[in-house]
């Protein structure tokens, strides 16, 4: 069954994780989830979203309404005092990264919900070694989709480009339990290998800023791994994630923002619950102001995921207005350059797209530069087959301040032939959405007359 030590260790990590029951012996707990086992249950606090719970070093760690609470596992019935067993000399570095992070007692008190503590430089892992490890796990799968960079600008390439990746990675609970990709073999969605496909895509392009949607394995996969690869990590779950309706879910999905700590310093951060028609909605955004350590320039980065489904166009438009209003304030009226990444669930013909394209923030969509006239979006960023039929749409965007930033290069999209007749996801690609990757640089003479 197990073809290499990596999968073997990953299996035991999940097998030995206890099923955690919600208990008020952990102070202030506002909900709980299981670690790869049972359906999530909310406690009597009637929370908006489940909290990640972990057991490390004899402690129970749970995200609360104000941060993270800890308690001795000996005080919680049914919890073993030790969850992660030693795997000997065959333990993979990926497993080690996960196990060491989960056993680190410093995780007990992060300053903000969904934010990670700083990693010591000595604890960091080599991205190239991790990439080789992912490729070793995936050696029986088809090769990943080959894509190349396109250079649309006439200006000289910067010595300090900022690489940004936008990607809806497909929540595991939704992929297995709700989305019903009828042409995708169920084995292709197996998390024990699919997570390596996701990590391989990230490590291949090694972005300085990474914006993800539908993240439902943040605390057990992306935060521990990416923090050890040098990223600062922030996660904001949806208040009522649809993942929680799926049996054996891994907790709520949400947006996550990561940036390289050796490239940026965090200046300010805001977690936003979007509103529409004066009502709070189930969609969120993370907005962070970063200081580039190489140039000293400020950059405001946002990640969001707007409401899905046909018939919700006006709702998305209202959410977009709310986000633009927040960005106006947080970017100080666009004096700080903006990059906005997201799955907008909206074609370019929708009002919310037009709002971003015509806003006073002077934003442009980077992937328009792939077209010959630099005015047209690509024909698709997501392509899947469901029982209702084939869905081929452009829904994902990287918006940027065109007066202050240059687009140095753009990652091309795979062709229909490369994607294949069964579309996405597949054995060679882990999500129904394609990743978008751009290299940006600060303009030497930014136009401040907006």
Short mmCIF file of C-alpha atoms in Angstrom, two decimals:
data_model
loop_
_atom_site.label_atom_id
_atom_site.label_comp_id
_atom_site.label_asym_id
_atom_site.label_seq_id
_atom_site.Cartn_x
_atom_site.Cartn_y
_atom_site.Cartn_z
CA UNK A 1 0.00 0.00 0.00
CA UNK A 2 2.74 2.46 0.92
CA UNK A 3 5.38 3.00 -1.73
CA UNK A 4 7.71 5.35 0.10
CA UNK A 5 8.56 6.55 3.65
CA UNK A 6 6.87 9.90 3.07
CA UNK A 7 3.42 8.45 2.55
CA UNK A 8 4.06 5.91 5.29
CA UNK A 9 4.86 8.63 7.81
CA UNK A 10 1.97 10.81 6.69
CA UNK A 11 -0.39 7.88 7.20
CA UNK A 12 0.75 7.38 10.78
CA UNK A 13 0.57 11.09 11.52
CA UNK A 14 -3.13 11.13 10.61
CA UNK A 15 -3.86 7.69 12.06
CA UNK A 16 -2.50 8.60 15.48
CA UNK A 17 -4.27 11.96 15.66
CA UNK A 18 -7.00 11.74 18.28
CA UNK A 19 -10.61 12.64 17.68
CA UNK A 20 -11.09 15.71 19.84
CA UNK A 21 -14.39 16.35 21.56
CA UNK A 22 -15.47 19.86 22.42
CA UNK A 23 -14.99 20.56 26.14
CA UNK A 24 -15.00 23.62 28.33
CA UNK A 25 -12.02 22.34 30.29
CA UNK A 26 -10.07 24.23 27.62
CA UNK A 27 -10.75 27.80 28.55
CA UNK A 28 -12.71 29.96 26.13
CA UNK A 29 -12.96 27.36 23.38
CA UNK A 30 -15.47 28.53 20.78
CA UNK A 31 -15.75 25.35 18.75
CA UNK A 32 -13.70 22.33 17.72
CA UNK A 33 -12.71 20.09 14.86
CA UNK A 34 -11.30 16.66 14.47
CA UNK A 35 -7.93 15.85 12.97
CA UNK A 36 -8.84 13.82 9.87
CA UNK A 37 -11.50 11.66 11.39
CA UNK A 38 -15.02 12.66 12.30
CA UNK A 39 -17.46 15.37 11.36
CA UNK A 40 -16.99 18.69 13.12
CA UNK A 41 -19.23 19.48 16.05
CA UNK A 42 -19.75 22.89 17.57
CA UNK A 43 -19.84 23.37 21.30
CA UNK A 44 -22.60 25.11 23.23
CA UNK A 45 -21.04 28.47 22.50
CA UNK A 46 -22.90 28.53 19.14
CA UNK A 47 -19.92 29.73 17.16
CA UNK A 48 -19.68 31.07 13.66
CA UNK A 49 -16.83 28.71 12.74
CA UNK A 50 -15.02 25.77 14.24
CA UNK A 51 -11.73 26.25 15.94
CA UNK A 52 -8.61 24.27 15.12
CA UNK A 53 -7.64 22.01 17.99
CA UNK A 54 -4.30 20.28 18.35
CA UNK A 55 -2.66 18.07 20.94
CA UNK A 56 1.09 18.53 21.24
CA UNK A 57 3.53 17.69 23.98
CA UNK A 58 0.79 16.69 26.40
CA UNK A 59 -1.23 19.85 25.80
CA UNK A 60 -4.52 20.56 24.08
CA UNK A 61 -4.25 23.69 21.92
CA UNK A 62 -7.47 25.29 20.61
CA UNK A 63 -8.13 28.52 18.75
CA UNK A 64 -10.50 30.64 20.78
CA UNK A 65 -12.36 33.85 20.22
CA UNK A 66 -9.35 35.78 21.52
CA UNK A 67 -6.46 33.66 20.41
CA UNK A 68 -5.31 30.19 21.37
CA UNK A 69 -6.06 28.34 24.60
CA UNK A 70 -4.11 25.42 26.01
CA UNK A 71 -4.77 22.79 28.62
CA UNK A 72 -3.16 19.57 29.74
CA UNK A 73 -4.38 16.62 27.71
CA UNK A 74 -4.52 14.66 30.92
CA UNK A 75 -7.51 16.81 31.91
CA UNK A 76 -9.46 15.98 28.78
CA UNK A 77 -11.12 12.55 28.79
CA UNK A 78 -10.16 10.20 26.02
CA UNK A 79 -7.06 12.04 24.82
CA UNK A 80 -3.72 10.22 24.79
CA UNK A 81 -0.71 12.04 26.20
CA UNK A 82 1.23 11.52 22.99
CA UNK A 83 0.00 11.63 19.41
CA UNK A 84 3.02 11.61 17.10
CA UNK A 85 5.26 8.58 17.32
CA UNK A 86 8.88 8.52 16.28
CA UNK A 87 9.33 7.14 12.80
CA UNK A 88 13.06 6.45 13.08
CA UNK A 89 15.66 7.33 10.47
CA UNK A 90 13.22 6.93 7.58
CA UNK A 91 11.13 9.95 8.62
CA UNK A 92 10.82 12.39 5.72
CA UNK A 93 11.68 16.05 6.06
CA UNK A 94 8.11 16.96 5.21
CA UNK A 95 6.85 14.77 8.03
CA UNK A 96 9.58 16.14 10.31
CA UNK A 97 8.56 19.70 9.52
CA UNK A 98 4.98 18.89 10.42
CA UNK A 99 5.81 16.87 13.53
CA UNK A 100 8.33 19.37 14.89
CA UNK A 101 5.97 22.26 14.38
CA UNK A 102 3.08 20.45 16.07
CA UNK A 103 5.31 19.55 19.02
CA UNK A 104 6.55 23.13 19.47
CA UNK A 105 5.02 24.58 22.63
CA UNK A 106 5.58 28.10 21.27
CA UNK A 107 2.47 27.56 19.16
CA UNK A 108 0.39 27.84 22.31
CA UNK A 109 0.00 31.63 22.28
CA UNK A 110 0.13 33.29 18.84
CA UNK A 111 -0.79 36.95 18.91
CA UNK A 112 -3.66 36.74 16.42
CA UNK A 113 -6.09 34.11 15.22
CA UNK A 114 -4.64 32.26 12.26
CA UNK A 115 -1.21 33.91 12.43
CA UNK A 116 1.94 31.93 13.02
CA UNK A 117 4.85 32.60 15.38
CA UNK A 118 8.25 33.39 13.91
CA UNK A 119 10.49 30.48 12.99
CA UNK A 120 14.17 30.52 13.84
CA UNK A 121 16.41 30.56 10.78
CA UNK A 122 18.06 27.35 11.93
CA UNK A 123 14.69 25.58 11.67
CA UNK A 124 14.05 26.57 8.04
CA UNK A 125 13.95 23.93 5.33
CA UNK A 126 15.47 24.05 1.86
CA UNK A 127 12.69 24.64 -0.72
CA UNK A 128 14.54 22.70 -3.40
CA UNK A 129 14.90 19.67 -1.13
CA UNK A 130 11.21 19.86 -0.32
CA UNK A 131 10.36 20.10 -4.00
CA UNK A 132 12.40 16.97 -4.72
CA UNK A 133 10.58 15.20 -1.93
CA UNK A 134 7.18 16.13 -3.40
CA UNK A 135 8.30 14.87 -6.79
CA UNK A 136 9.44 11.60 -5.24
CA UNK A 137 5.98 11.03 -3.74
CA UNK A 138 4.31 11.85 -7.04
CA UNK A 139 6.57 9.76 -9.28
CA UNK A 140 3.70 7.45 -10.29
CA UNK A 141 1.43 10.31 -11.32
CA UNK A 142 1.45 11.97 -14.77
CA UNK A 143 3.83 14.93 -15.18
CA UNK A 144 2.57 18.27 -13.96
CA UNK A 145 1.23 20.75 -16.51
CA UNK A 146 4.08 22.58 -18.25
CA UNK A 147 3.75 26.34 -18.29
CA UNK A 148 6.12 29.14 -19.24
CA UNK A 149 6.47 32.81 -18.39
CA UNK A 150 5.49 35.54 -20.83
CA UNK A 151 7.14 38.98 -20.72
CA UNK A 152 4.57 41.58 -21.78
CA UNK A 153 6.29 44.84 -20.86
CA UNK A 154 8.62 47.10 -22.77
CA UNK A 155 10.49 48.22 -19.66
CA UNK A 156 13.62 46.57 -18.30
CA UNK A 157 13.13 43.71 -15.88
CA UNK A 158 13.65 44.73 -12.25
CA UNK A 159 16.53 43.49 -10.16
CA UNK A 160 14.06 42.93 -7.33
CA UNK A 161 10.88 41.43 -8.84
CA UNK A 162 8.05 40.51 -6.48
CA UNK A 163 6.48 37.21 -7.45
CA UNK A 164 2.79 36.83 -6.54
CA UNK A 165 0.73 33.63 -6.79
CA UNK A 166 -3.07 33.55 -6.70
CA UNK A 167 -4.76 30.15 -6.40
CA UNK A 168 -8.02 28.57 -5.33
CA UNK A 169 -6.58 25.20 -4.28
CA UNK A 170 -9.98 23.42 -3.87
CA UNK A 171 -10.99 22.59 -0.31
CA UNK A 172 -10.48 18.91 0.36
CA UNK A 173 -13.91 18.48 1.97
CA UNK A 174 -15.62 20.13 -1.01
CA UNK A 175 -13.63 18.22 -3.59
CA UNK A 176 -14.47 14.87 -2.02
CA UNK A 177 -17.89 15.62 -0.61
CA UNK A 178 -19.72 18.33 -2.55
CA UNK A 179 -18.29 19.44 -5.90
CA UNK A 180 -19.03 16.20 -7.74
CA UNK A 181 -16.36 16.29 -10.46
CA UNK A 182 -17.78 13.41 -12.45
CA UNK A 183 -14.77 12.98 -14.74
CA UNK A 184 -12.18 13.10 -11.96
CA UNK A 185 -11.24 9.72 -10.45
CA UNK A 186 -11.76 9.71 -6.71
CA UNK A 187 -8.19 8.46 -6.25
CA UNK A 188 -6.93 11.72 -7.78
CA UNK A 189 -8.51 13.61 -4.87
CA UNK A 190 -6.81 11.54 -2.16
CA UNK A 191 -5.39 14.14 0.23
CA UNK A 192 -2.29 12.09 1.08
CA UNK A 193 -1.04 12.69 -2.46
CA UNK A 194 -3.03 15.75 -3.54
CA UNK A 195 -1.35 17.88 -0.87
CA UNK A 196 2.01 17.10 -2.46
CA UNK A 197 0.70 18.26 -5.84
CA UNK A 198 -0.36 21.56 -4.25
CA UNK A 199 2.97 21.97 -2.49
CA UNK A 200 4.82 21.07 -5.70
CA UNK A 201 3.03 23.86 -7.58
CA UNK A 202 3.87 26.37 -4.86
CA UNK A 203 7.50 25.27 -4.54
CA UNK A 204 8.02 25.22 -8.32
CA UNK A 205 7.21 28.93 -8.64
CA UNK A 206 8.32 29.90 -5.11
CA UNK A 207 6.27 33.11 -4.82
CA UNK A 208 7.24 35.96 -2.51
CA UNK A 209 3.52 36.49 -1.81
CA UNK A 210 1.06 33.59 -1.90
CA UNK A 211 -2.73 34.11 -1.83
CA UNK A 212 -4.93 31.02 -1.46
CA UNK A 213 -8.65 30.33 -1.28
CA UNK A 214 -10.57 27.24 -0.08
CA UNK A 215 -7.87 26.36 2.43
CA UNK A 216 -9.21 23.73 4.85
CA UNK A 217 -5.86 22.17 5.82
CA UNK A 218 -4.15 25.30 7.10
CA UNK A 219 -3.24 24.24 10.62
CA UNK A 220 -2.16 20.68 9.84
CA UNK A 221 -0.41 21.25 6.51
CA UNK A 222 0.13 24.71 5.06
CA UNK A 223 1.01 26.68 8.18
CA UNK A 224 3.54 24.19 9.59
CA UNK A 225 5.18 23.51 6.23
CA UNK A 226 5.22 27.00 4.74
CA UNK A 227 6.36 28.64 7.97
CA UNK A 228 9.39 26.33 7.89
CA UNK A 229 9.99 27.41 4.30
CA UNK A 230 10.33 31.01 5.46
CA UNK A 231 6.78 32.32 5.06
CA UNK A 232 4.74 34.42 7.43
CA UNK A 233 1.29 32.83 7.46
CA UNK A 234 -2.20 34.24 8.08
CA UNK A 235 -5.54 32.44 7.79
CA UNK A 236 -9.12 33.68 7.99
CA UNK A 237 -11.89 31.03 7.87
CA UNK A 238 -15.36 31.60 6.52
CA UNK A 239 -17.89 32.12 9.32
CA UNK A 240 -20.14 29.34 7.99
CA UNK A 241 -17.91 27.23 5.81
CA UNK A 242 -19.69 24.68 3.59
CA UNK A 243 -16.90 22.26 4.47
CA UNK A 244 -18.54 21.80 7.86
CA UNK A 245 -21.51 20.11 6.17
CA UNK A 246 -19.25 17.31 4.89
CA UNK A 247 -18.73 14.22 6.99
CA UNK A 248 -15.11 13.70 8.12
CA UNK A 249 -14.25 17.31 7.31
CA UNK A 250 -11.06 18.96 8.46
CA UNK A 251 -12.66 22.17 9.69
CA UNK A 252 -13.72 25.36 7.90
CA UNK A 253 -12.13 26.60 4.71
CA UNK A 254 -11.06 30.16 4.20
CA UNK A 255 -8.52 32.54 2.72
CA UNK A 256 -4.81 32.43 3.53
CA UNK A 257 -2.03 34.91 2.86
CA UNK A 258 1.66 34.04 3.02
CA UNK A 259 4.72 36.21 2.41
CA UNK A 260 8.47 35.56 2.60
CA UNK A 261 9.89 36.87 5.83
CA UNK A 262 13.28 37.54 4.27
CA UNK A 263 11.64 39.75 1.67
CA UNK A 264 8.97 41.67 3.56
CA UNK A 265 8.19 43.11 6.95
CA UNK A 266 4.56 43.24 8.10
CA UNK A 267 3.43 46.81 8.71
CA UNK A 268 -0.32 46.36 9.16
CA UNK A 269 -2.91 43.60 8.84
CA UNK A 270 -6.70 43.57 8.64
CA UNK A 271 -9.13 40.66 8.59
CA UNK A 272 -12.39 41.65 6.91
CA UNK A 273 -15.78 40.00 6.88
CA UNK A 274 -17.41 41.34 3.75
CA UNK A 275 -20.84 42.90 3.84
CA UNK A 276 -23.54 43.09 1.18
CA UNK A 277 -26.68 45.21 1.37
CA UNK A 278 -25.80 46.10 4.98
CA UNK A 279 -25.61 42.42 5.96
CA UNK A 280 -22.54 40.51 7.07
CA UNK A 281 -21.80 37.70 4.65
CA UNK A 282 -19.96 34.40 4.64
CA UNK A 283 -17.09 35.76 2.54
CA UNK A 284 -13.88 37.21 3.94
CA UNK A 285 -10.71 39.05 2.94
CA UNK A 286 -7.24 39.49 4.40
CA UNK A 287 -5.45 42.77 3.70
CA UNK A 288 -1.83 43.32 4.73
CA UNK A 289 0.55 46.22 4.23
CA UNK A 290 4.10 45.00 3.68
CA UNK A 291 7.44 46.78 3.56
CA UNK A 292 9.86 45.45 0.95
CA UNK A 293 13.19 44.85 2.69
CA UNK A 294 15.13 45.30 -0.58
CA UNK A 295 13.62 48.53 -1.85
CA UNK A 296 11.94 49.99 1.23
CA UNK A 297 8.72 50.37 -0.74
CA UNK A 298 5.31 49.68 0.77
CA UNK A 299 2.87 47.24 -0.81
CA UNK A 300 -0.72 46.52 0.20
CA UNK A 301 -1.80 42.94 -0.61
CA UNK A 302 -5.34 41.55 -0.36
CA UNK A 303 -6.81 38.08 -0.84
CA UNK A 304 -10.51 37.32 -1.09
CA UNK A 305 -13.09 34.81 -2.32
CA UNK A 306 -16.48 36.21 -3.33
CA UNK A 307 -19.86 34.48 -3.29
CA UNK A 308 -20.29 31.68 -5.85
CA UNK A 309 -23.21 30.59 -8.04
CA UNK A 310 -25.30 32.01 -10.85
CA UNK A 311 -28.01 34.36 -9.61
CA UNK A 312 -25.81 36.03 -6.99
CA UNK A 313 -24.35 38.72 -9.27
CA UNK A 314 -25.79 41.67 -7.32
CA UNK A 315 -24.60 40.11 -4.08
CA UNK A 316 -21.04 39.81 -5.45
CA UNK A 317 -21.25 43.38 -6.67
CA UNK A 318 -22.14 44.56 -3.17
CA UNK A 319 -19.29 42.54 -1.68
CA UNK A 320 -16.92 44.08 -4.21
CA UNK A 321 -18.05 47.59 -3.25
CA UNK A 322 -17.42 46.81 0.39
CA UNK A 323 -13.94 45.46 -0.33
CA UNK A 324 -13.04 48.45 -2.53
CA UNK A 325 -14.14 50.80 0.24
CA UNK A 326 -11.88 49.00 2.72
CA UNK A 327 -8.97 48.99 0.26
CA UNK A 328 -9.40 52.72 -0.28
CA UNK A 329 -8.80 53.28 3.43
CA UNK A 330 -6.09 50.66 3.94
CA UNK A 331 -4.05 51.78 0.91
CA UNK A 332 -4.39 55.41 1.99
CA UNK A 333 -6.27 56.36 -1.13
CA UNK A 334 -3.99 54.23 -3.35
CA UNK A 335 -0.85 56.06 -2.19
CA UNK A 336 0.34 52.59 -1.18
CA UNK A 337 0.46 50.32 -4.27
CA UNK A 338 -2.14 47.57 -4.25
CA UNK A 339 -2.22 43.93 -5.34
CA UNK A 340 -5.62 42.23 -4.99
CA UNK A 341 -5.80 38.49 -5.56
CA UNK A 342 -8.97 36.48 -5.55
CA UNK A 343 -11.47 34.03 -6.85
CA UNK A 344 -14.17 36.56 -7.67
CA UNK A 345 -16.58 33.91 -8.99
CA UNK A 346 -17.39 36.50 -11.64
CA UNK A 347 -16.80 36.67 -15.38
CA UNK A 348 -15.44 39.94 -16.83
CA UNK A 349 -18.99 40.82 -17.93
CA UNK A 350 -20.19 41.11 -14.32
CA UNK A 351 -20.61 44.37 -12.43
CA UNK A 352 -18.09 43.47 -9.74
CA UNK A 353 -15.37 43.09 -12.36
CA UNK A 354 -16.29 46.44 -13.89
CA UNK A 355 -16.22 48.06 -10.44
CA UNK A 356 -12.62 46.98 -9.90
CA UNK A 357 -11.62 47.93 -13.44
CA UNK A 358 -13.05 51.46 -13.12
CA UNK A 359 -12.43 52.23 -9.44
CA UNK A 360 -10.54 55.31 -8.28
CA UNK A 361 -7.77 52.95 -7.10
CA UNK A 362 -6.60 52.74 -10.75
CA UNK A 363 -6.41 48.95 -10.83
CA UNK A 364 -5.71 46.75 -13.82
CA UNK A 365 -6.01 43.00 -14.23
CA UNK A 366 -2.54 41.52 -14.82
CA UNK A 367 -3.68 38.57 -16.92
CA UNK A 368 -5.18 40.88 -19.54
CA UNK A 369 -1.57 41.45 -20.60
CA UNK A 370 -1.46 37.91 -21.98
CA UNK A 371 -3.79 38.98 -24.80
CA UNK A 372 -2.47 40.60 -27.97
CA UNK A 373 -4.24 43.88 -27.29
CA UNK A 374 -3.65 43.73 -23.51
CA UNK A 375 -7.39 44.33 -23.07
CA UNK A 376 -8.89 40.84 -22.89
CA UNK A 377 -8.94 38.34 -20.05
CA UNK A 378 -7.85 34.73 -20.75
CA UNK A 379 -10.62 32.37 -21.91
CA UNK A 380 -10.56 30.40 -18.67
CA UNK A 381 -9.03 30.13 -15.22
CA UNK A 382 -11.22 27.19 -14.16
CA UNK A 383 -12.41 24.22 -16.21
CA UNK A 384 -14.38 21.29 -14.81
CA UNK A 385 -17.14 18.83 -15.62
CA UNK A 386 -20.09 18.43 -13.26
CA UNK A 387 -23.41 16.59 -13.67
CA UNK A 388 -24.92 19.83 -14.98
CA UNK A 389 -22.31 19.99 -17.75
CA UNK A 390 -18.93 21.42 -18.60
CA UNK A 391 -17.93 24.65 -16.85
CA UNK A 392 -15.22 26.77 -18.47
CA UNK A 393 -14.94 30.26 -16.96
CA UNK A 394 -12.62 33.13 -16.10
CA UNK A 395 -13.18 33.80 -12.41
CA UNK A 396 -9.73 34.40 -10.89
CA UNK A 397 -7.77 37.65 -11.05
CA UNK A 398 -4.67 39.48 -9.90
CA UNK A 399 -5.45 43.20 -9.78
CA UNK A 400 -2.60 45.70 -9.35
CA UNK A 401 -2.02 49.47 -9.13
CA UNK A 402 -1.02 50.23 -12.71
CA UNK A 403 0.31 53.70 -11.80
CA UNK A 404 2.81 52.30 -9.30
CA UNK A 405 3.63 48.73 -10.37
CA UNK A 406 4.99 47.12 -13.53
CA UNK A 407 4.12 43.59 -14.62
CA UNK A 408 7.46 42.04 -15.58
CA UNK A 409 6.24 38.53 -16.38
CA UNK A 410 3.10 36.38 -16.33
CA UNK A 411 2.79 32.61 -16.09
CA UNK A 412 0.96 31.32 -19.16
CA UNK A 413 -2.12 29.14 -18.88
CA UNK A 414 -2.11 25.52 -20.09
CA UNK A 415 -3.84 24.72 -23.35
CA UNK A 416 -7.02 22.70 -23.69
CA UNK A 417 -4.91 19.80 -24.97
CA UNK A 418 -2.65 19.95 -21.92
CA UNK A 419 -5.61 20.03 -19.54
CA UNK A 420 -7.11 16.97 -21.22
CA UNK A 421 -10.67 15.84 -22.02
CA UNK A 422 -11.56 15.10 -18.38
CA UNK A 423 -10.65 18.67 -17.40
CA UNK A 424 -9.80 19.59 -13.80
CA UNK A 425 -8.96 18.44 -11.19
CA UNK A 426 -6.97 15.42 -12.34
CA UNK A 427 -4.06 13.17 -11.47
CA UNK A 428 -1.70 15.82 -12.85
CA UNK A 429 -3.36 18.93 -11.37
CA UNK A 430 -4.86 19.18 -7.87
CA UNK A 431 -7.51 21.88 -8.27
CA UNK A 432 -10.34 22.87 -10.58
CA UNK A 433 -8.80 26.37 -10.68
CA UNK A 434 -5.47 27.21 -12.30
CA UNK A 435 -2.82 29.10 -10.38
CA UNK A 436 -2.00 32.63 -11.55
CA UNK A 437 1.58 33.86 -11.12
CA UNK A 438 3.01 37.32 -11.90
CA UNK A 439 6.30 39.10 -11.30
CA UNK A 440 5.85 42.76 -10.31
CA UNK A 441 8.25 45.61 -9.77
CA UNK A 442 7.84 49.12 -8.40
CA UNK A 443 7.64 51.81 -11.07
CA UNK A 444 10.61 54.15 -11.06
CA UNK A 445 8.40 57.16 -11.69
CA UNK A 446 4.96 56.31 -10.33
CA UNK A 447 2.15 58.48 -11.57
CA UNK A 448 0.64 60.04 -8.46
CA UNK A 449 -1.98 62.02 -10.40
CA UNK A 450 -4.81 59.49 -10.21
#
